[in-house]
Coordinates of C-alpha atoms in Angstrom, one line a residue:
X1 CA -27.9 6.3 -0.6
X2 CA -30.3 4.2 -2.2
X3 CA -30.8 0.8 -0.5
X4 CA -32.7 -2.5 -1.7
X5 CA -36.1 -2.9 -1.7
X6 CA -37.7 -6.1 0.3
X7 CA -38.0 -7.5 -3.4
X8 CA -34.8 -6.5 -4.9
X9 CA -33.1 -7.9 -2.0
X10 CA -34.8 -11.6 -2.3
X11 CA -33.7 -10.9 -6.2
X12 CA -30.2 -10.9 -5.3
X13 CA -30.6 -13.6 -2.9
X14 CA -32.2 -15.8 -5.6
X15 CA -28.8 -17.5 -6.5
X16 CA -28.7 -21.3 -6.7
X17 CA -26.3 -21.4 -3.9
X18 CA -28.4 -19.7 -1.5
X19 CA -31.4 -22.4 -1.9
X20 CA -28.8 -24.4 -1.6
X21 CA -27.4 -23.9 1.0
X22 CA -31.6 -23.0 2.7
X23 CA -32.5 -27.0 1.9
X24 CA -29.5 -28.4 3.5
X25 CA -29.8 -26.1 6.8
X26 CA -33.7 -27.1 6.9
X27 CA -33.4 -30.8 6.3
X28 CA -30.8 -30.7 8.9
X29 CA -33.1 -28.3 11.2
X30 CA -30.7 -25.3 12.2
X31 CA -30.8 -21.9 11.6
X32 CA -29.0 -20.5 8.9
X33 CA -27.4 -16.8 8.2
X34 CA -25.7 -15.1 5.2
X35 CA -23.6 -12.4 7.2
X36 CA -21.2 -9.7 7.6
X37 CA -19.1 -8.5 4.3
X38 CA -21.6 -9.8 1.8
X39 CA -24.9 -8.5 3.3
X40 CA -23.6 -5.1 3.3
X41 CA -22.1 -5.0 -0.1
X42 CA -25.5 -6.2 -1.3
X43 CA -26.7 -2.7 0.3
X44 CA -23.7 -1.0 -0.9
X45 CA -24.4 -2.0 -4.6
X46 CA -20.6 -4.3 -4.4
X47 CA -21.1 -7.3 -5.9
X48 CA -19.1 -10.4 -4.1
X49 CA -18.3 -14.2 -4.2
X50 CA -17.2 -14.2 -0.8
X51 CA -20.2 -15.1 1.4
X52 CA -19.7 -15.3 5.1
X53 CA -22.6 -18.3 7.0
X54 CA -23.3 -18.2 10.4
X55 CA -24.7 -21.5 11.2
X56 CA -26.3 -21.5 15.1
X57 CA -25.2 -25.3 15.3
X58 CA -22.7 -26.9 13.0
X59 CA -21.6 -24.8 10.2
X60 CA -19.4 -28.0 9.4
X61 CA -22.0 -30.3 9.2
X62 CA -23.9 -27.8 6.9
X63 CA -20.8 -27.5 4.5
X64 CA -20.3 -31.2 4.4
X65 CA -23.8 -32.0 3.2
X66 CA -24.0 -29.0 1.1
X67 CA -20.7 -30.5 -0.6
X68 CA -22.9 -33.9 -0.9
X69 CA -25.5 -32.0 -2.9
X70 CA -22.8 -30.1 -5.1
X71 CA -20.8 -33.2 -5.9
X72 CA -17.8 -33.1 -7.7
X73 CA -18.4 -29.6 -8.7
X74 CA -17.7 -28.5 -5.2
X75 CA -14.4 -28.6 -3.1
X76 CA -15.0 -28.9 0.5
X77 CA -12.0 -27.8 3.1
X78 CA -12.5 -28.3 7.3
X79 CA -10.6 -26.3 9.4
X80 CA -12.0 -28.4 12.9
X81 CA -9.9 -26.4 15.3
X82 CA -11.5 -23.2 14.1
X83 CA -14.7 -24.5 13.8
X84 CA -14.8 -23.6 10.5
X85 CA -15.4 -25.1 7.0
X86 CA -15.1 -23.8 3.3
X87 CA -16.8 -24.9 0.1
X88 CA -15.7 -23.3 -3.0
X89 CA -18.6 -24.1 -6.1
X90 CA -17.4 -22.4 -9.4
X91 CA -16.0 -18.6 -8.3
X92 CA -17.9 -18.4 -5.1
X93 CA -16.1 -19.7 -1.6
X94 CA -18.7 -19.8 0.9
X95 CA -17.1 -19.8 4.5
X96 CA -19.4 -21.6 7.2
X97 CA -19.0 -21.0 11.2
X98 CA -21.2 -22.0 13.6
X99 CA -22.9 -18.8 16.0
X100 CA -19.9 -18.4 19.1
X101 CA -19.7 -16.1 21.8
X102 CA -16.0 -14.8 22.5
X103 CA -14.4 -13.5 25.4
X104 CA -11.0 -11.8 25.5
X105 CA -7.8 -11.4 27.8
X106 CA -6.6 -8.3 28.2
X107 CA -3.0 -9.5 27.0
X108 CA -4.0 -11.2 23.3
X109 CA -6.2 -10.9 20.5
X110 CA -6.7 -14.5 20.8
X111 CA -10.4 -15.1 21.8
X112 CA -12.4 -17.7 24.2
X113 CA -14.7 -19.3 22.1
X114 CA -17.6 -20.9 22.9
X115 CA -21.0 -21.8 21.0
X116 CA -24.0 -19.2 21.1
X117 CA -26.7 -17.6 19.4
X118 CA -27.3 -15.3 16.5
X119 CA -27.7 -12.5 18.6
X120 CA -24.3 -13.8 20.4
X121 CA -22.9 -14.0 16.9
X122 CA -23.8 -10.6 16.2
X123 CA -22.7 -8.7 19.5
X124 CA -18.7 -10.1 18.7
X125 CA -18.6 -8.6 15.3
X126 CA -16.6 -5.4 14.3
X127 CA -19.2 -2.5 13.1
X128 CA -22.8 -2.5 13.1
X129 CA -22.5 -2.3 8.9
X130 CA -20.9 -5.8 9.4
X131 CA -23.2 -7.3 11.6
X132 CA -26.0 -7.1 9.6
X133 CA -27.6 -10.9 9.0
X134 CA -29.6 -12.7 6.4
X135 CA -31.7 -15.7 7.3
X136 CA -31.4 -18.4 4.4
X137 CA -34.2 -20.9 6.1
X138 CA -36.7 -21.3 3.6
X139 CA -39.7 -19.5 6.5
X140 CA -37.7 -16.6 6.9
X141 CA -35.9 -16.5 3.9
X142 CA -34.5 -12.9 3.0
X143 CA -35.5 -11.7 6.3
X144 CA -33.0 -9.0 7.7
X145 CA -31.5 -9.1 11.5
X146 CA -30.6 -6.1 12.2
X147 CA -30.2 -5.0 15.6
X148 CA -27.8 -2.1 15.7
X149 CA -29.1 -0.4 12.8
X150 CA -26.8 -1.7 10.2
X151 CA -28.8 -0.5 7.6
X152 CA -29.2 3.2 8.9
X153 CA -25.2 3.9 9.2
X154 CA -24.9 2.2 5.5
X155 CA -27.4 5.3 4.8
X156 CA -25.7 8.0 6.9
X157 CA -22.4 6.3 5.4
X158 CA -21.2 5.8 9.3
X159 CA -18.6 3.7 10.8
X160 CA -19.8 2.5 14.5
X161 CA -19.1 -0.4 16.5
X162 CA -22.1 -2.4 18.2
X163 CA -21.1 -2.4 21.4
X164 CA -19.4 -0.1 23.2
X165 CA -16.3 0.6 21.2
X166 CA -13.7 0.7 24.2
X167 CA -14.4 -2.6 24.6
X168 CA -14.5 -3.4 21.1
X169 CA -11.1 -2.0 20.6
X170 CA -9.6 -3.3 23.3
X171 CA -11.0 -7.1 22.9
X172 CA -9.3 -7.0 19.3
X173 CA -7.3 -4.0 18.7
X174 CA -6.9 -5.1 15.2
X175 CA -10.4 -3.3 14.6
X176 CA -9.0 0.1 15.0
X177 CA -7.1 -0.8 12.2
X178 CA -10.2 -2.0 10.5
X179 CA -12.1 1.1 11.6
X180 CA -10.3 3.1 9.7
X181 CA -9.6 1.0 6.6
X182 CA -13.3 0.5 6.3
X183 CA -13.8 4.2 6.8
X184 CA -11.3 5.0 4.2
X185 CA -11.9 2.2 1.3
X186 CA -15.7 3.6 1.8
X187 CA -15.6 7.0 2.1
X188 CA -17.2 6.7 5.1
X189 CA -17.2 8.9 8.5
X190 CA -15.6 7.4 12.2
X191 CA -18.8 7.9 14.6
X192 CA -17.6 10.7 17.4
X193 CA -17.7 8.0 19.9
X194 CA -15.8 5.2 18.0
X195 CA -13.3 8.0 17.0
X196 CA -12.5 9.3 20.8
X197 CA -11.9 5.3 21.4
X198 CA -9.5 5.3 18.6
X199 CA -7.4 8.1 20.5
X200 CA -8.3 6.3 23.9
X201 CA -7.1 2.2 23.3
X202 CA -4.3 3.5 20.6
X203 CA -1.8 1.9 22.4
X204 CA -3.6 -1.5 22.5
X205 CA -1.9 -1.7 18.7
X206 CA 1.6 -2.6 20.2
X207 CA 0.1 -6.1 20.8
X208 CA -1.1 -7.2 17.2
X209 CA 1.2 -8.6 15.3
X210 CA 3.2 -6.7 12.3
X211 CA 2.1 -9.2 9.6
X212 CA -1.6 -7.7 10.6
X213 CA -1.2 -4.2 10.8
X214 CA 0.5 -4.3 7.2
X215 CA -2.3 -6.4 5.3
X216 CA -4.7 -3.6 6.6
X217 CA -2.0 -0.9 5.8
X218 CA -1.6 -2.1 2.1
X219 CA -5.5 -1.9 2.0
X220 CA -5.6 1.7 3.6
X221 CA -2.9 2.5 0.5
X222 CA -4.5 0.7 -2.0
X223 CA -7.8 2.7 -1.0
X224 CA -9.4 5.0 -3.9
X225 CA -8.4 7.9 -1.6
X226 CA -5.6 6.5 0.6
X227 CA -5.0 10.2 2.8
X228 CA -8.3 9.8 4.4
X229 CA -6.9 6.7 6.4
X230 CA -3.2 8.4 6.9
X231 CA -5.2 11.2 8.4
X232 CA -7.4 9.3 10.3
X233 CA -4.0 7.2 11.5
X234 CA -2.3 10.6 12.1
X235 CA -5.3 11.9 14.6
X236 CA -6.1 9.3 16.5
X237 CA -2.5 8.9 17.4
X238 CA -2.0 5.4 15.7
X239 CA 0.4 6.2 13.1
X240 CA 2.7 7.2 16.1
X241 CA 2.9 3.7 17.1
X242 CA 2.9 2.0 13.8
X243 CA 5.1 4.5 11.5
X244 CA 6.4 7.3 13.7
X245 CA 8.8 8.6 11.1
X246 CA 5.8 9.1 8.8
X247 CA 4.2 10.7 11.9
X248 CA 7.0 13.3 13.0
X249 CA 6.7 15.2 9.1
X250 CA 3.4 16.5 11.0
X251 CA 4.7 19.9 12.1
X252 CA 5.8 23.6 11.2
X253 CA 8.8 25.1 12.4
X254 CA 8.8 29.2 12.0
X255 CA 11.8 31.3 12.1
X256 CA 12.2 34.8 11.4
X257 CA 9.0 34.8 9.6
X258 CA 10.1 31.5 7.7
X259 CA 8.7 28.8 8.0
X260 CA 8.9 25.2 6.4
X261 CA 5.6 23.1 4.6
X262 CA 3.6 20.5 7.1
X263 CA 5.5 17.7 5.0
X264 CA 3.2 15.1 6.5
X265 CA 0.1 16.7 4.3
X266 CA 2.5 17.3 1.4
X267 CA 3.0 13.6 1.4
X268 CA -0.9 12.7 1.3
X269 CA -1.0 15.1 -2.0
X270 CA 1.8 13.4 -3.3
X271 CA 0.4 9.9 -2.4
X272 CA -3.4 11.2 -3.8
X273 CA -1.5 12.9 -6.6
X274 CA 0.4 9.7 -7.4
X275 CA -3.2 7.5 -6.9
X276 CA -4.5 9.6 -10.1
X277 CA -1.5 8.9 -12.4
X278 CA -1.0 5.5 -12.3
X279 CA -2.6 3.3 -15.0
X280 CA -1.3 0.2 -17.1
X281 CA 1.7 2.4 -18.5
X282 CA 4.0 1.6 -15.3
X283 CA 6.9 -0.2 -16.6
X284 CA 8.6 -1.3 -13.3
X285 CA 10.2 -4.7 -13.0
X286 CA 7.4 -5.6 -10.6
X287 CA 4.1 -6.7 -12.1
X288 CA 2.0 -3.7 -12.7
X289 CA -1.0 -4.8 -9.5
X290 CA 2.6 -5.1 -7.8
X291 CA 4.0 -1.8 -8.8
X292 CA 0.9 0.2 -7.8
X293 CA 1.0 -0.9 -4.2
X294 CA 4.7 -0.4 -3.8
X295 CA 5.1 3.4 -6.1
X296 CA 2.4 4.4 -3.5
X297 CA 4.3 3.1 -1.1
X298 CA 7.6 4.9 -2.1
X299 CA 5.2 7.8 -2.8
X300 CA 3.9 7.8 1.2
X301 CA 7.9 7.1 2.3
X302 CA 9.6 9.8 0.0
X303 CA 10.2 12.6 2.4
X304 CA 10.7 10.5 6.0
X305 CA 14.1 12.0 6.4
X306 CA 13.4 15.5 6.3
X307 CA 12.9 15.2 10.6
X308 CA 16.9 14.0 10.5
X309 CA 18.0 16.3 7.6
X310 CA 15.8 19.3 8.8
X311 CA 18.6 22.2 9.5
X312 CA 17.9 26.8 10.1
X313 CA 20.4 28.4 7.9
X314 CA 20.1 31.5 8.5
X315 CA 20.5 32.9 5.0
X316 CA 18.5 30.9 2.9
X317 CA 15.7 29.5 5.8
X318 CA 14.7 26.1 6.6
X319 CA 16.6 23.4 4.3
X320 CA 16.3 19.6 4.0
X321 CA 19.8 18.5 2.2
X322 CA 20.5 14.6 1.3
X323 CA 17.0 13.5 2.9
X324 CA 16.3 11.6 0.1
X325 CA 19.9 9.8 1.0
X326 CA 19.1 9.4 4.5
X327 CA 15.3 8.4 4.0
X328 CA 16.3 5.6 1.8
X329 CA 18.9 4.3 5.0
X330 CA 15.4 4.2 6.5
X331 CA 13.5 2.5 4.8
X332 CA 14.8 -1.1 5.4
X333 CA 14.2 -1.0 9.1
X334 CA 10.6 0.8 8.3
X335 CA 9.9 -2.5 6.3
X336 CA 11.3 -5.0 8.4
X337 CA 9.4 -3.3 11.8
X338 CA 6.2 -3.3 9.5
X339 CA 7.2 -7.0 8.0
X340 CA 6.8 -5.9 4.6
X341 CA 8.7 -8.2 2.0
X342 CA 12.7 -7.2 2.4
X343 CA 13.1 -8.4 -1.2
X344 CA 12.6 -6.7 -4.6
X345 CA 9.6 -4.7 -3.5
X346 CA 12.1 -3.0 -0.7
X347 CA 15.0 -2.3 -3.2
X348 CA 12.1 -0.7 -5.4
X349 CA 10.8 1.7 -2.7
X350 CA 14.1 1.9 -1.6
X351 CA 15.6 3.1 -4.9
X352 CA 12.5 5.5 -5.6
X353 CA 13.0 7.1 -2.2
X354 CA 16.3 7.6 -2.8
X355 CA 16.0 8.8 -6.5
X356 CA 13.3 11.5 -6.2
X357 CA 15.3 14.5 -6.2
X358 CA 17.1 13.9 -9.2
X359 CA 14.7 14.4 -11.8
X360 CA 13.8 17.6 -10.0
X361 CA 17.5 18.7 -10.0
X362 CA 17.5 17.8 -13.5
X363 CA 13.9 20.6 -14.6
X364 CA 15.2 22.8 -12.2
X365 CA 18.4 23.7 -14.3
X366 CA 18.8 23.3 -17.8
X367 CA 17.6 19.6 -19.2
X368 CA 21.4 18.1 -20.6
X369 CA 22.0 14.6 -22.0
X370 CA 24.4 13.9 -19.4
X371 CA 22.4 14.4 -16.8
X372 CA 19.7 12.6 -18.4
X373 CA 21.7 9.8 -19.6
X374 CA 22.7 9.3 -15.7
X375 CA 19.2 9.4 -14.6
X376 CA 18.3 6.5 -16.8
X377 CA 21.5 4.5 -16.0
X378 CA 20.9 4.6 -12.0
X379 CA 17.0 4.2 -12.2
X380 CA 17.0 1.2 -14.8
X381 CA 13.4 -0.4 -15.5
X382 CA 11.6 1.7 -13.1
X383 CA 12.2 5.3 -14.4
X384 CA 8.7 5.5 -15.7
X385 CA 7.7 4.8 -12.3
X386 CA 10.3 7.8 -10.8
X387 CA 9.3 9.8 -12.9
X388 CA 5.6 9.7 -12.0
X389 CA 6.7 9.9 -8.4
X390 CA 9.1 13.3 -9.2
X391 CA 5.7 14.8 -11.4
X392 CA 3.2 14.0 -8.1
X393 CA 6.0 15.8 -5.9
X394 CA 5.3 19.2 -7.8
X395 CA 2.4 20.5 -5.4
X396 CA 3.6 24.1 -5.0
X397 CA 1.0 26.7 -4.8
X398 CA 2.7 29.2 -7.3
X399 CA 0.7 28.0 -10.5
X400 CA 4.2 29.7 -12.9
X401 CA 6.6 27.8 -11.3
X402 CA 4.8 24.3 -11.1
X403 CA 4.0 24.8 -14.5
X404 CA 7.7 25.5 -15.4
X405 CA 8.9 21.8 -13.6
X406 CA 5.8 20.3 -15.0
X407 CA 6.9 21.6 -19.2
X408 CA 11.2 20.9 -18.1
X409 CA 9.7 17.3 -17.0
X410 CA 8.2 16.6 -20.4
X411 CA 11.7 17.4 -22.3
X412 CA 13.0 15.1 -19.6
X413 CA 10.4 12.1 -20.4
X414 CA 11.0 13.1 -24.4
X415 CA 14.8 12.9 -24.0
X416 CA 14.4 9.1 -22.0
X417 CA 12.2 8.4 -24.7
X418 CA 15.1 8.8 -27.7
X419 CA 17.7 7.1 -25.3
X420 CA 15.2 3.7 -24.7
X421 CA 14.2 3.7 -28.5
X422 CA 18.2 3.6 -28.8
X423 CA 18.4 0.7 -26.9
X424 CA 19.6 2.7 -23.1
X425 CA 21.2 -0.5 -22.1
X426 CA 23.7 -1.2 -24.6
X427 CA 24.5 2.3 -24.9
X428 CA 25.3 2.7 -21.4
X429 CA 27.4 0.1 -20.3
X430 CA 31.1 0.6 -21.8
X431 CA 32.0 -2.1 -24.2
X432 CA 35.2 -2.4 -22.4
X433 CA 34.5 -4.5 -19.5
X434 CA 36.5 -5.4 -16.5
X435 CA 37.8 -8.6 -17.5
X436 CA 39.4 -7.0 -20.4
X437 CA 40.7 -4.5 -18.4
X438 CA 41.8 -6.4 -15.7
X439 CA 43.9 -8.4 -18.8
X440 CA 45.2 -5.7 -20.5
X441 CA 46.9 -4.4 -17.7
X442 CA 48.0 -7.7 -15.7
X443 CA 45.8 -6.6 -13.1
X444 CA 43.7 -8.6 -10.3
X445 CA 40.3 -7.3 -9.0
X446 CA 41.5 -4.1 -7.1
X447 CA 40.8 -0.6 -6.6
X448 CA 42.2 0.6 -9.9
X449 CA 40.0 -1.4 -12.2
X450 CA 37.6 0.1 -10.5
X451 CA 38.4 3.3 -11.2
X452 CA 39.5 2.5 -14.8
X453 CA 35.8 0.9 -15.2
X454 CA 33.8 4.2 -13.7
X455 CA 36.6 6.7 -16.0
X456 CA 35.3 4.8 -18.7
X457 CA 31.7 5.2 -17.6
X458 CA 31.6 8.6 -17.0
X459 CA 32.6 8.7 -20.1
X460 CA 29.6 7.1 -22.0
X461 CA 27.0 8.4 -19.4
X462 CA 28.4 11.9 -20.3
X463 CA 28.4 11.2 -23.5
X464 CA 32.4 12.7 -24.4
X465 CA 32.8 9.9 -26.4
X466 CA 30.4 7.4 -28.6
X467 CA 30.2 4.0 -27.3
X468 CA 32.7 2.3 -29.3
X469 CA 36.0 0.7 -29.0
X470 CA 38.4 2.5 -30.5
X471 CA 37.6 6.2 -28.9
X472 CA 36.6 3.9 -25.0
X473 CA 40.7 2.7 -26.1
X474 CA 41.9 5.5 -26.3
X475 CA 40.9 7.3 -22.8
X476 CA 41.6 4.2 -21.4
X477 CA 45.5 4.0 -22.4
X478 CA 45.3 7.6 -21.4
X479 CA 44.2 7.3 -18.0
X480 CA 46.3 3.8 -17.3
X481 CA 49.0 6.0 -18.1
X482 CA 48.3 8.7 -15.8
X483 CA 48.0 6.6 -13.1
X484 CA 51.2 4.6 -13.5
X485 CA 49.7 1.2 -15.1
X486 CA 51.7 1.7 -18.3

């Protein structure tokens, strides 16, 4: 890796903000400390407005006087029961804290604070990537503080934790969760011994909070390569605690020389194989930032009822029937455990989970409008994005037969296609409705308008019939007939 020269690195420094921020800190006579994130992206070639300052005296007083010198371009916020201050100047936000020491219960992540020094400052933080520090005083300015070797792990691309990671772990156990998020948004490797204290303090998760373990989910998913955190959850024995039905699809049952795929490692393919499709063309109902997060997650949730549906029969092997079915029953309690939003972005995975065979049905037999025309019906706005999740499925090994589901799932796309150019949506809803139904026959909301209504869809969806009145009449008198209503 290449990393900043002594030069280079006052270059970047040399932003108004940091001399700034150095002639406040001076005329106010306390050391001053660019830190964490933003010192190692500088190293990492990641260019941020999020700059972390460790003050070692009153990082509010600092902010407040730096706001004085920004004016009215500035917008100064105080947090005094943190500690803590924020100006934001333009795009940047600065954060200011003044140097603490911290000391933990063993029954909460919630911290003793008390004030300390830089090298107190240092010792609390996360990984020694993170605990790297810039001095901003005008002596020393863009002098590096490095005293676990920051700079060397950035270069062997390690993830390591100052102190003795045990501790670290079980002080905040939100860091395991960190560990491996960093690991995986950097393509970085876990350190042997941070690694064996991820498998030792795993069960220190069960006291942090479900809000917290998803934010650093959804960055593990949103992650260039998401499976390297999935696998690092897996092995450490994390993802047993925090999403045991993703964690039981890691096995292999053999019978009579048959045996089943590890389903847990088909669904990182289909999550990485899902990560290299999506682009701007995702036409979900969900804003397209939005869909991407929530197809991978549908994409990571597809297969979780296999472990329920798993049955031996002895004819035809292992099979899986109707997991799609029960996997989608699943997900709502999977989201509300893991306090993920129980609103549209649930239905969406939901629906997707539960939708995944059908396309595949659909290439595996000959393409037909019906089936199509059903497809489209039940998946609505976000067949695009199930059909990019059915493609991603297709990770068989036998090069003939993927390529078979692959060519039969580009007639499918080409037949969706003519039915969306034709307007889908009026063609697919009977232009009889209820009401009229329900007035024709001198009926009340009941069973048999329902079953009037779906006669009448089948029909369309099936496509027996064109979409008009007088043909949509016509079965209708015929079925009210035949079941009594005339």
């Amino acid at each position: 890796m290449k990393l900043y020269s002594d030069a280079a690195l006052a270059k970047i420094l040399d932003r108004e903000i940091f001399h700034q921020i150095s002639a406040v800190a001076d005329r106010l006579g306390v050391e001053c400390y660019v830190v964490g994130g933003y010192v190692r992206d500088i190293f990492l070639e990641r260019p941020s407005d999020d700059i972390d300052v460790v003050v070692v005296g009153s990082g509010i007083e600092v902010a407040s006087e730096l706001k004085k010198l920004l004016g009215k371009r500035a917008h100064l916020s105080v947090f005094k029961n943190f500690g803590t201050a924020q100006v934001k100047f333009h795009e940047m936000e600065v954060e200011f804290v003044g140097a603490r020491r911290e000391s933990y219960s063993h029954d909460s992540r919630k911290p003793i604070v008390e004030d300390g020094t830089l090298e107190d400052d240092q010792n609390r933080r996360d990984f020694t990537i993170n605990a790297m520090a810039i001095c901003l005083n005008k002596s020393r300015f863009g002098e590096l503080v490095d005293p676990f070797n920051g700079i060397g792990d950035l270069q062997d691309r390690i993830i390591a934790t100052p102190l003795d990671p045990e501790v670290t772990f079980s002080d905040d156990p939100l860091r395991m969760m960190r560990c491996i998020r960093f690991a995986t948004q950097l393509n970085f490797q876990i350190e042997d011994e941070t690694f064996k204290a991820l498998e030792d303090m795993a069960d220190r998760i069960r006291i942090v909070s479900g809000e917290r373990i998803e934010v650093e989910l959804n960055k593990i998913i949103m992650a260039p390569h998401p499976s390297i955190g999935f696998e690092y959850l897996q092995r450490s024995g994390l993802l047993q605690i925090i999403l045991p039905e993703l964690a039981a699809l890691d096995i292999v049952e053999k019978r009579d020389d048959k045996a089943h795929k590890n389903n847990f490692y088909h669904t990182l393919e289909v999550l990485e194989n899902v990560v290299k499709s999506q682009d701007s063309s995702l036409t979900s109902h969900l804003s397209p930032l939005t869909s991407i997060l929530w197809l991978r997650w549908a994409a990571l949730l597809h297969d979780i009822g296999k472990t329920k549906s798993k049955r031996w029969e002895p004819k035809v092997g292992w099979t899986f029937h109707n997991h799609n079915y029960i996997g989608a029953k699943m997900v709502p309690n999977i989201f509300r455990r893991l306090k993920l939003p129980m609103g549209a972005e649930m239905r969406y995975v939901q629906k997707l989970v539960d939708l995944h065979m059908r396309p595949i049905a659909i290439a595996d037999e000959e393409v037909t409008d019906s089936a199509v025309r059903r497809l489209l019906n039940d998946a609505g706005d976000d067949i695009d994005d199930l059909m990019c999740l059915c493609e991603a499925d297709i990770t068989s090994k036998n090069e003939v037969r993927k390529q078979l589901f692959l060519e039969n799932f580009r007639m499918v796309r080409e037949k969706l296609t003519d039915l969306k150019e034709k307007d889908y949506k009026r063609l697919l809803q009977p232009v009889i409705d209820g009401n009229e139904i329900m007035e024709l026959f001198h009926l009340q909301p009941s069973r048999e308008v329902g079953v009037l209504k779906q006669y009448l869809k089948d029909a369309v969806l099936d496509n027996k019939v064109e979409n008009e009145r007088e043909p949509l009449m016509h079965l209708l008198m015929e079925k009210a007939k035949s079941m009594g209503l005339i």
